[in-house]
PDB file of N, CA and C and ligand atoms in Angstrom:
ATOM      1  N   UNK A   1     150.836  32.835  78.519  1.00 57.00           N
ATOM      2  CA  UNK A   1     149.374  32.798  78.524  1.00 57.00           C
ATOM      3  C   UNK A   1     148.847  31.953  79.682  1.00 57.00           C
ATOM      4  N   UNK A   2     149.398  32.128  80.863  1.00 52.00           N
ATOM      5  CA  UNK A   2     148.942  31.309  81.978  1.00 52.00           C
ATOM      6  C   UNK A   2     148.332  32.161  83.085  1.00 52.00           C
ATOM      7  N   UNK A   3     147.727  33.251  82.691  1.00 58.00           N
ATOM      8  CA  UNK A   3     147.115  34.129  83.675  1.00 58.00           C
ATOM      9  C   UNK A   3     145.925  33.452  84.341  1.00 58.00           C
ATOM     10  N   UNK A   4     145.947  33.469  85.651  1.00 62.00           N
ATOM     11  CA  UNK A   4     144.842  32.850  86.373  1.00 62.00           C
ATOM     12  C   UNK A   4     143.835  33.898  86.834  1.00 62.00           C
ATOM     13  N   UNK A   5     144.223  35.159  86.647  1.00 70.00           N
ATOM     14  CA  UNK A   5     143.355  36.246  87.091  1.00 70.00           C
ATOM     15  C   UNK A   5     142.186  36.393  86.123  1.00 70.00           C
ATOM     16  N   UNK A   6     141.022  36.431  86.670  1.00 75.00           N
ATOM     17  CA  UNK A   6     139.844  36.576  85.812  1.00 75.00           C
ATOM     18  C   UNK A   6     139.402  38.024  85.758  1.00 75.00           C
ATOM     19  N   UNK A   7     139.272  38.519  84.575  1.00 77.00           N
ATOM     20  CA  UNK A   7     138.765  39.882  84.422  1.00 77.00           C
ATOM     21  C   UNK A   7     137.254  39.852  84.592  1.00 77.00           C
ATOM     22  N   UNK A   8     136.705  40.937  85.110  1.00 85.00           N
ATOM     23  CA  UNK A   8     135.250  40.941  85.291  1.00 85.00           C
ATOM     24  C   UNK A   8     134.535  40.783  83.956  1.00 85.00           C
ATOM     25  N   UNK A   9     133.550  39.949  83.963  1.00 94.00           N
ATOM     26  CA  UNK A   9     132.791  39.730  82.744  1.00 94.00           C
ATOM     27  C   UNK A   9     131.353  40.168  82.925  1.00 94.00           C
ATOM     28  N   UNK A  10     130.801  40.619  81.836  1.00 95.00           N
ATOM     29  CA  UNK A  10     129.409  41.033  81.842  1.00 95.00           C
ATOM     30  C   UNK A  10     128.673  40.340  80.706  1.00 95.00           C
ATOM     31  N   UNK A  11     127.385  40.203  80.906  1.00 96.00           N
ATOM     32  CA  UNK A  11     126.572  39.504  79.927  1.00 96.00           C
ATOM     33  C   UNK A  11     125.913  40.504  78.977  1.00 96.00           C
ATOM     34  N   UNK A  12     125.998  40.205  77.712  1.00 97.00           N
ATOM     35  CA  UNK A  12     125.356  41.056  76.712  1.00 97.00           C
ATOM     36  C   UNK A  12     123.842  40.832  76.759  1.00 97.00           C
ATOM     37  N   UNK A  13     123.074  41.924  76.740  1.00 97.00           N
ATOM     38  CA  UNK A  13     121.615  41.774  76.789  1.00 97.00           C
ATOM     39  C   UNK A  13     121.057  41.220  75.480  1.00 97.00           C
ATOM     40  N   UNK A  14     121.908  41.211  74.452  1.00 97.00           N
ATOM     41  CA  UNK A  14     121.469  40.695  73.163  1.00 97.00           C
ATOM     42  C   UNK A  14     121.743  39.213  73.030  1.00 97.00           C
ATOM     43  N   UNK A  15     123.017  38.868  72.783  1.00 97.00           N
ATOM     44  CA  UNK A  15     123.372  37.466  72.528  1.00 97.00           C
ATOM     45  C   UNK A  15     123.499  36.632  73.804  1.00 97.00           C
ATOM     46  N   UNK A  16     123.471  37.285  74.981  1.00 97.00           N
ATOM     47  CA  UNK A  16     123.533  36.599  76.278  1.00 97.00           C
ATOM     48  C   UNK A  16     124.881  35.938  76.549  1.00 97.00           C
ATOM     49  N   UNK A  17     125.895  36.275  75.774  1.00 97.00           N
ATOM     50  CA  UNK A  17     127.227  35.745  76.033  1.00 97.00           C
ATOM     51  C   UNK A  17     127.967  36.688  76.966  1.00 97.00           C
ATOM     52  N   UNK A  18     128.941  36.149  77.695  1.00 97.00           N
ATOM     53  CA  UNK A  18     129.718  36.968  78.605  1.00 97.00           C
ATOM     54  C   UNK A  18     131.020  37.422  77.960  1.00 97.00           C
ATOM     55  N   UNK A  19     131.330  38.691  78.162  1.00 96.00           N
ATOM     56  CA  UNK A  19     132.556  39.264  77.630  1.00 96.00           C
ATOM     57  C   UNK A  19     133.185  40.142  78.694  1.00 96.00           C
ATOM     58  N   UNK A  20     134.442  40.492  78.448  1.00 93.00           N
ATOM     59  CA  UNK A  20     135.066  41.476  79.326  1.00 93.00           C
ATOM     60  C   UNK A  20     134.318  42.790  79.178  1.00 93.00           C
ATOM     61  N   UNK A  21     134.194  43.486  80.286  1.00 88.00           N
ATOM     62  CA  UNK A  21     133.506  44.774  80.288  1.00 88.00           C
ATOM     63  C   UNK A  21     133.974  45.683  79.154  1.00 88.00           C
ATOM     64  N   UNK A  22     135.292  45.616  78.937  1.00 87.00           N
ATOM     65  CA  UNK A  22     135.904  46.494  77.950  1.00 87.00           C
ATOM     66  C   UNK A  22     135.370  46.265  76.546  1.00 87.00           C
ATOM     67  N   UNK A  23     134.939  45.047  76.288  1.00 91.00           N
ATOM     68  CA  UNK A  23     134.469  44.729  74.945  1.00 91.00           C
ATOM     69  C   UNK A  23     132.996  45.069  74.743  1.00 91.00           C
ATOM     70  N   UNK A  24     132.357  45.461  75.833  1.00 94.00           N
ATOM     71  CA  UNK A  24     130.938  45.765  75.746  1.00 94.00           C
ATOM     72  C   UNK A  24     130.692  47.257  75.932  1.00 94.00           C
ATOM     73  N   UNK A  25     129.523  47.663  75.550  1.00 93.00           N
ATOM     74  CA  UNK A  25     129.112  49.049  75.741  1.00 93.00           C
ATOM     75  C   UNK A  25     128.079  49.065  76.854  1.00 93.00           C
ATOM     76  N   UNK A  26     128.222  50.014  77.728  1.00 95.00           N
ATOM     77  CA  UNK A  26     127.287  50.101  78.835  1.00 95.00           C
ATOM     78  C   UNK A  26     126.088  50.952  78.421  1.00 95.00           C
ATOM     79  N   UNK A  27     124.935  50.466  78.764  1.00 96.00           N
ATOM     80  CA  UNK A  27     123.718  51.247  78.582  1.00 96.00           C
ATOM     81  C   UNK A  27     123.244  51.580  79.982  1.00 96.00           C
ATOM     82  N   UNK A  28     122.961  52.828  80.224  1.00 96.00           N
ATOM     83  CA  UNK A  28     122.614  53.225  81.572  1.00 96.00           C
ATOM     84  C   UNK A  28     121.198  53.805  81.630  1.00 96.00           C
ATOM     85  N   UNK A  29     120.541  53.494  82.720  1.00 96.00           N
ATOM     86  CA  UNK A  29     119.229  54.070  82.966  1.00 96.00           C
ATOM     87  C   UNK A  29     119.378  55.032  84.134  1.00 96.00           C
ATOM     88  N   UNK A  30     119.194  56.294  83.851  1.00 93.00           N
ATOM     89  CA  UNK A  30     119.314  57.299  84.900  1.00 93.00           C
ATOM     90  C   UNK A  30     118.045  58.144  84.912  1.00 93.00           C
ATOM     91  N   UNK A  31     118.079  59.176  85.718  1.00 90.00           N
ATOM     92  CA  UNK A  31     116.915  60.066  85.773  1.00 90.00           C
ATOM     93  C   UNK A  31     116.692  60.792  84.447  1.00 90.00           C
ATOM     94  N   UNK A  32     117.781  60.904  83.679  1.00 88.00           N
ATOM     95  CA  UNK A  32     117.677  61.592  82.388  1.00 88.00           C
ATOM     96  C   UNK A  32     117.176  60.682  81.280  1.00 88.00           C
ATOM     97  N   UNK A  33     117.063  59.411  81.580  1.00 91.00           N
ATOM     98  CA  UNK A  33     116.593  58.486  80.578  1.00 91.00           C
ATOM     99  C   UNK A  33     117.555  57.341  80.367  1.00 91.00           C
ATOM    100  N   UNK A  34     117.359  56.643  79.262  1.00 93.00           N
ATOM    101  CA  UNK A  34     118.211  55.495  78.951  1.00 93.00           C
ATOM    102  C   UNK A  34     119.087  55.861  77.770  1.00 93.00           C
ATOM    103  N   UNK A  35     120.392  55.698  77.940  1.00 91.00           N
ATOM    104  CA  UNK A  35     121.298  56.044  76.853  1.00 91.00           C
ATOM    105  C   UNK A  35     122.597  55.260  76.952  1.00 91.00           C
ATOM    106  N   UNK A  36     123.362  55.332  75.862  1.00 91.00           N
ATOM    107  CA  UNK A  36     124.658  54.668  75.818  1.00 91.00           C
ATOM    108  C   UNK A  36     125.639  55.470  76.663  1.00 91.00           C
ATOM    109  N   UNK A  37     126.415  54.751  77.444  1.00 92.00           N
ATOM    110  CA  UNK A  37     127.405  55.384  78.318  1.00 92.00           C
ATOM    111  C   UNK A  37     128.801  54.872  77.955  1.00 92.00           C
ATOM    112  N   UNK A  38     129.437  55.517  76.971  1.00 85.00           N
ATOM    113  CA  UNK A  38     130.742  55.024  76.504  1.00 85.00           C
ATOM    114  C   UNK A  38     131.826  55.073  77.582  1.00 85.00           C
ATOM    115  N   UNK A  39     131.685  55.953  78.562  1.00 87.00           N
ATOM    116  CA  UNK A  39     132.686  56.057  79.618  1.00 87.00           C
ATOM    117  C   UNK A  39     132.474  54.986  80.681  1.00 87.00           C
ATOM    118  N   UNK A  40     131.253  54.465  80.781  1.00 87.00           N
ATOM    119  CA  UNK A  40     130.944  53.450  81.781  1.00 87.00           C
ATOM    120  C   UNK A  40     130.936  53.990  83.193  1.00 87.00           C
ATOM    121  N   UNK A  41     130.873  55.305  83.317  1.00 89.00           N
ATOM    122  CA  UNK A  41     130.995  55.903  84.641  1.00 89.00           C
ATOM    123  C   UNK A  41     129.763  56.643  85.123  1.00 89.00           C
ATOM    124  N   UNK A  42     128.745  56.655  84.292  1.00 91.00           N
ATOM    125  CA  UNK A  42     127.533  57.381  84.689  1.00 91.00           C
ATOM    126  C   UNK A  42     126.803  56.631  85.789  1.00 91.00           C
ATOM    127  N   UNK A  43     126.167  57.394  86.648  1.00 93.00           N
ATOM    128  CA  UNK A  43     125.377  56.783  87.705  1.00 93.00           C
ATOM    129  C   UNK A  43     124.075  56.249  87.137  1.00 93.00           C
ATOM    130  N   UNK A  44     123.635  55.176  87.725  1.00 95.00           N
ATOM    131  CA  UNK A  44     122.372  54.617  87.283  1.00 95.00           C
ATOM    132  C   UNK A  44     122.500  53.126  87.115  1.00 95.00           C
ATOM    133  N   UNK A  45     121.403  52.520  86.737  1.00 94.00           N
ATOM    134  CA  UNK A  45     121.404  51.084  86.540  1.00 94.00           C
ATOM    135  C   UNK A  45     122.003  50.784  85.169  1.00 94.00           C
ATOM    136  N   UNK A  46     122.917  49.877  85.121  1.00 95.00           N
ATOM    137  CA  UNK A  46     123.576  49.598  83.853  1.00 95.00           C
ATOM    138  C   UNK A  46     123.242  48.244  83.261  1.00 95.00           C
ATOM    139  N   UNK A  47     123.311  48.198  81.949  1.00 96.00           N
ATOM    140  CA  UNK A  47     123.203  46.941  81.232  1.00 96.00           C
ATOM    141  C   UNK A  47     124.315  46.959  80.191  1.00 96.00           C
ATOM    142  N   UNK A  48     124.728  45.806  79.752  1.00 96.00           N
ATOM    143  CA  UNK A  48     125.838  45.758  78.803  1.00 96.00           C
ATOM    144  C   UNK A  48     125.420  45.089  77.512  1.00 96.00           C
ATOM    145  N   UNK A  49     126.006  45.582  76.427  1.00 96.00           N
ATOM    146  CA  UNK A  49     125.691  45.023  75.116  1.00 96.00           C
ATOM    147  C   UNK A  49     126.933  45.073  74.229  1.00 96.00           C
ATOM    148  N   UNK A  50     127.051  44.102  73.328  1.00 95.00           N
ATOM    149  CA  UNK A  50     128.150  44.107  72.368  1.00 95.00           C
ATOM    150  C   UNK A  50     128.007  45.339  71.485  1.00 95.00           C
ATOM    151  N   UNK A  51     129.110  45.734  70.880  1.00 93.00           N
ATOM    152  CA  UNK A  51     129.045  46.874  69.957  1.00 93.00           C
ATOM    153  C   UNK A  51     128.520  46.395  68.620  1.00 93.00           C
ATOM    154  N   UNK A  52     127.357  45.783  68.670  1.00 93.00           N
ATOM    155  CA  UNK A  52     126.779  45.213  67.459  1.00 93.00           C
ATOM    156  C   UNK A  52     125.302  45.533  67.380  1.00 93.00           C
ATOM    157  N   UNK A  53     124.902  46.010  66.210  1.00 94.00           N
ATOM    158  CA  UNK A  53     123.482  46.287  66.021  1.00 94.00           C
ATOM    159  C   UNK A  53     122.660  45.010  66.115  1.00 94.00           C
ATOM    160  N   UNK A  54     123.257  43.898  65.706  1.00 95.00           N
ATOM    161  CA  UNK A  54     122.570  42.605  65.782  1.00 95.00           C
ATOM    162  C   UNK A  54     122.114  42.309  67.208  1.00 95.00           C
ATOM    163  N   UNK A  55     123.005  42.577  68.159  1.00 96.00           N
ATOM    164  CA  UNK A  55     122.681  42.309  69.554  1.00 96.00           C
ATOM    165  C   UNK A  55     121.593  43.255  70.049  1.00 96.00           C
ATOM    166  N   UNK A  56     121.613  44.477  69.571  1.00 96.00           N
ATOM    167  CA  UNK A  56     120.576  45.425  69.954  1.00 96.00           C
ATOM    168  C   UNK A  56     119.214  44.970  69.425  1.00 96.00           C
ATOM    169  N   UNK A  57     119.210  44.499  68.193  1.00 97.00           N
ATOM    170  CA  UNK A  57     117.951  44.027  67.610  1.00 97.00           C
ATOM    171  C   UNK A  57     117.421  42.798  68.355  1.00 97.00           C
ATOM    172  N   UNK A  58     118.336  41.940  68.775  1.00 98.00           N
ATOM    173  CA  UNK A  58     117.928  40.761  69.543  1.00 98.00           C
ATOM    174  C   UNK A  58     117.335  41.198  70.879  1.00 98.00           C
ATOM    175  N   UNK A  59     118.031  42.127  71.535  1.00 97.00           N
ATOM    176  CA  UNK A  59     117.554  42.627  72.821  1.00 97.00           C
ATOM    177  C   UNK A  59     116.189  43.297  72.657  1.00 97.00           C
ATOM    178  N   UNK A  60     116.037  43.976  71.537  1.00 97.00           N
ATOM    179  CA  UNK A  60     114.791  44.671  71.229  1.00 97.00           C
ATOM    180  C   UNK A  60     113.640  43.689  71.038  1.00 97.00           C
ATOM    181  N   UNK A  61     113.890  42.681  70.235  1.00 97.00           N
ATOM    182  CA  UNK A  61     112.856  41.688  69.945  1.00 97.00           C
ATOM    183  C   UNK A  61     112.455  40.893  71.179  1.00 97.00           C
ATOM    184  N   UNK A  62     113.463  40.572  72.000  1.00 97.00           N
ATOM    185  CA  UNK A  62     113.182  39.742  73.176  1.00 97.00           C
ATOM    186  C   UNK A  62     112.853  40.554  74.420  1.00 97.00           C
ATOM    187  N   UNK A  63     112.875  41.871  74.268  1.00 97.00           N
ATOM    188  CA  UNK A  63     112.608  42.786  75.378  1.00 97.00           C
ATOM    189  C   UNK A  63     113.561  42.570  76.551  1.00 97.00           C
ATOM    190  N   UNK A  64     114.787  42.216  76.236  1.00 97.00           N
ATOM    191  CA  UNK A  64     115.770  41.972  77.291  1.00 97.00           C
ATOM    192  C   UNK A  64     116.167  43.238  78.044  1.00 97.00           C
ATOM    193  N   UNK A  65     116.125  44.350  77.342  1.00 96.00           N
ATOM    194  CA  UNK A  65     116.488  45.599  77.996  1.00 96.00           C
ATOM    195  C   UNK A  65     115.411  46.003  79.006  1.00 96.00           C
ATOM    196  N   UNK A  66     114.168  45.801  78.622  1.00 97.00           N
ATOM    197  CA  UNK A  66     113.050  46.052  79.531  1.00 97.00           C
ATOM    198  C   UNK A  66     113.201  45.219  80.799  1.00 97.00           C
ATOM    199  N   UNK A  67     113.559  43.958  80.562  1.00 96.00           N
ATOM    200  CA  UNK A  67     113.698  43.035  81.686  1.00 96.00           C
ATOM    201  C   UNK A  67     114.861  43.456  82.591  1.00 96.00           C
ATOM    202  N   UNK A  68     115.920  43.882  81.931  1.00 96.00           N
ATOM    203  CA  UNK A  68     117.120  44.278  82.657  1.00 96.00           C
ATOM    204  C   UNK A  68     116.883  45.546  83.486  1.00 96.00           C
ATOM    205  N   UNK A  69     116.185  46.493  82.907  1.00 96.00           N
ATOM    206  CA  UNK A  69     115.931  47.757  83.603  1.00 96.00           C
ATOM    207  C   UNK A  69     114.628  47.729  84.387  1.00 96.00           C
ATOM    208  N   UNK A  70     113.870  46.670  84.209  1.00 95.00           N
ATOM    209  CA  UNK A  70     112.581  46.541  84.877  1.00 95.00           C
ATOM    210  C   UNK A  70     111.669  47.730  84.617  1.00 95.00           C
ATOM    211  N   UNK A  71     111.662  48.182  83.384  1.00 94.00           N
ATOM    212  CA  UNK A  71     110.755  49.270  83.013  1.00 94.00           C
ATOM    213  C   UNK A  71     110.534  49.251  81.506  1.00 94.00           C
ATOM    214  N   UNK A  72     109.582  50.043  81.071  1.00 94.00           N
ATOM    215  CA  UNK A  72     109.277  50.148  79.660  1.00 94.00           C
ATOM    216  C   UNK A  72     110.376  50.950  78.972  1.00 94.00           C
ATOM    217  N   UNK A  73     110.809  50.459  77.815  1.00 95.00           N
ATOM    218  CA  UNK A  73     111.819  51.186  77.052  1.00 95.00           C
ATOM    219  C   UNK A  73     111.169  51.708  75.778  1.00 95.00           C
ATOM    220  N   UNK A  74     111.175  53.020  75.655  1.00 93.00           N
ATOM    221  CA  UNK A  74     110.524  53.660  74.516  1.00 93.00           C
ATOM    222  C   UNK A  74     111.208  53.343  73.186  1.00 93.00           C
ATOM    223  N   UNK A  75     110.401  53.435  72.156  1.00 95.00           N
ATOM    224  CA  UNK A  75     110.890  53.225  70.793  1.00 95.00           C
ATOM    225  C   UNK A  75     112.044  54.186  70.454  1.00 95.00           C
ATOM    226  N   UNK A  76     111.920  55.429  70.909  1.00 94.00           N
ATOM    227  CA  UNK A  76     112.970  56.407  70.578  1.00 94.00           C
ATOM    228  C   UNK A  76     114.279  56.132  71.312  1.00 94.00           C
ATOM    229  N   UNK A  77     114.195  55.406  72.428  1.00 94.00           N
ATOM    230  CA  UNK A  77     115.414  54.998  73.132  1.00 94.00           C
ATOM    231  C   UNK A  77     116.193  54.022  72.245  1.00 94.00           C
ATOM    232  N   UNK A  78     115.458  53.071  71.664  1.00 96.00           N
ATOM    233  CA  UNK A  78     116.111  52.114  70.777  1.00 96.00           C
ATOM    234  C   UNK A  78     116.694  52.822  69.562  1.00 96.00           C
ATOM    235  N   UNK A  79     115.972  53.814  69.094  1.00 95.00           N
ATOM    236  CA  UNK A  79     116.446  54.579  67.943  1.00 95.00           C
ATOM    237  C   UNK A  79     117.788  55.249  68.262  1.00 95.00           C
ATOM    238  N   UNK A  80     117.866  55.845  69.449  1.00 93.00           N
ATOM    239  CA  UNK A  80     119.118  56.474  69.880  1.00 93.00           C
ATOM    240  C   UNK A  80     120.233  55.458  70.013  1.00 93.00           C
ATOM    241  N   UNK A  81     119.895  54.313  70.609  1.00 94.00           N
ATOM    242  CA  UNK A  81     120.894  53.265  70.799  1.00 94.00           C
ATOM    243  C   UNK A  81     121.401  52.759  69.447  1.00 94.00           C
ATOM    244  N   UNK A  82     120.494  52.632  68.493  1.00 95.00           N
ATOM    245  CA  UNK A  82     120.889  52.194  67.155  1.00 95.00           C
ATOM    246  C   UNK A  82     121.883  53.162  66.542  1.00 95.00           C
ATOM    247  N   UNK A  83     121.574  54.447  66.692  1.00 94.00           N
ATOM    248  CA  UNK A  83     122.465  55.465  66.136  1.00 94.00           C
ATOM    249  C   UNK A  83     123.834  55.420  66.799  1.00 94.00           C
ATOM    250  N   UNK A  84     123.830  55.319  68.126  1.00 91.00           N
ATOM    251  CA  UNK A  84     125.098  55.261  68.861  1.00 91.00           C
ATOM    252  C   UNK A  84     125.896  54.031  68.474  1.00 91.00           C
ATOM    253  N   UNK A  85     125.220  52.893  68.421  1.00 90.00           N
ATOM    254  CA  UNK A  85     125.913  51.652  68.114  1.00 90.00           C
ATOM    255  C   UNK A  85     126.429  51.626  66.677  1.00 90.00           C
ATOM    256  N   UNK A  86     125.662  52.179  65.756  1.00 90.00           N
ATOM    257  CA  UNK A  86     126.157  52.168  64.377  1.00 90.00           C
ATOM    258  C   UNK A  86     127.360  53.084  64.252  1.00 90.00           C
ATOM    259  N   UNK A  87     127.412  54.128  65.073  1.00 89.00           N
ATOM    260  CA  UNK A  87     128.579  55.000  65.087  1.00 89.00           C
ATOM    261  C   UNK A  87     129.793  54.224  65.622  1.00 89.00           C
ATOM    262  N   UNK A  88     129.573  53.506  66.723  1.00 82.00           N
ATOM    263  CA  UNK A  88     130.658  52.743  67.334  1.00 82.00           C
ATOM    264  C   UNK A  88     131.096  51.590  66.454  1.00 82.00           C
ATOM    265  N   UNK A  89     130.123  50.966  65.804  1.00 78.00           N
ATOM    266  CA  UNK A  89     130.405  49.847  64.922  1.00 78.00           C
ATOM    267  C   UNK A  89     131.259  50.332  63.751  1.00 78.00           C
ATOM    268  N   UNK A  90     130.921  51.479  63.245  1.00 73.00           N
ATOM    269  CA  UNK A  90     131.675  52.058  62.147  1.00 73.00           C
ATOM    270  C   UNK A  90     133.102  52.355  62.556  1.00 73.00           C
ATOM    271  N   UNK A  91     133.239  52.879  63.786  1.00 70.00           N
ATOM    272  CA  UNK A  91     134.568  53.206  64.310  1.00 70.00           C
ATOM    273  C   UNK A  91     135.425  51.953  64.407  1.00 70.00           C
ATOM    274  N   UNK A  92     134.828  50.877  64.922  1.00 59.00           N
ATOM    275  CA  UNK A  92     135.561  49.645  65.168  1.00 59.00           C
ATOM    276  C   UNK A  92     136.091  49.036  63.885  1.00 59.00           C
ATOM    277  N   UNK A  93     135.334  49.152  62.806  1.00 53.00           N
ATOM    278  CA  UNK A  93     135.746  48.517  61.568  1.00 53.00           C
ATOM    279  C   UNK A  93     136.675  49.400  60.745  1.00 53.00           C
ATOM    280  N   UNK A  94     136.942  50.580  61.227  1.00 51.00           N
ATOM    281  CA  UNK A  94     137.828  51.493  60.494  1.00 51.00           C
ATOM    282  C   UNK A  94     139.304  51.181  60.727  1.00 51.00           C
TER     283      UNK A  94
HETATM  284 ZN1   ZN B   1     126.048  40.446  72.173  1.00 86.50          ZN
END
């Protein structure tokens, strides 16, 4: 356990803690809108969030996603993100 190599870390828009990219879910803002990008490969501006609905609710309340994307985030975007995250959350606990 003496690895000195640092893996890239990203900050969760919810809890504001840094995690390895792999542990977070990428949210992307593209021309098609804002959505969860499980592959992390879609073009567009990205933000990262834990696979936790709690973090999404925090980001929602504090408007961190708006700040991150520098634009208004519609209510239905959050609804989609909630659905995606609850799916992922369910998968993780299985
Ligand atoms: Zn988080």
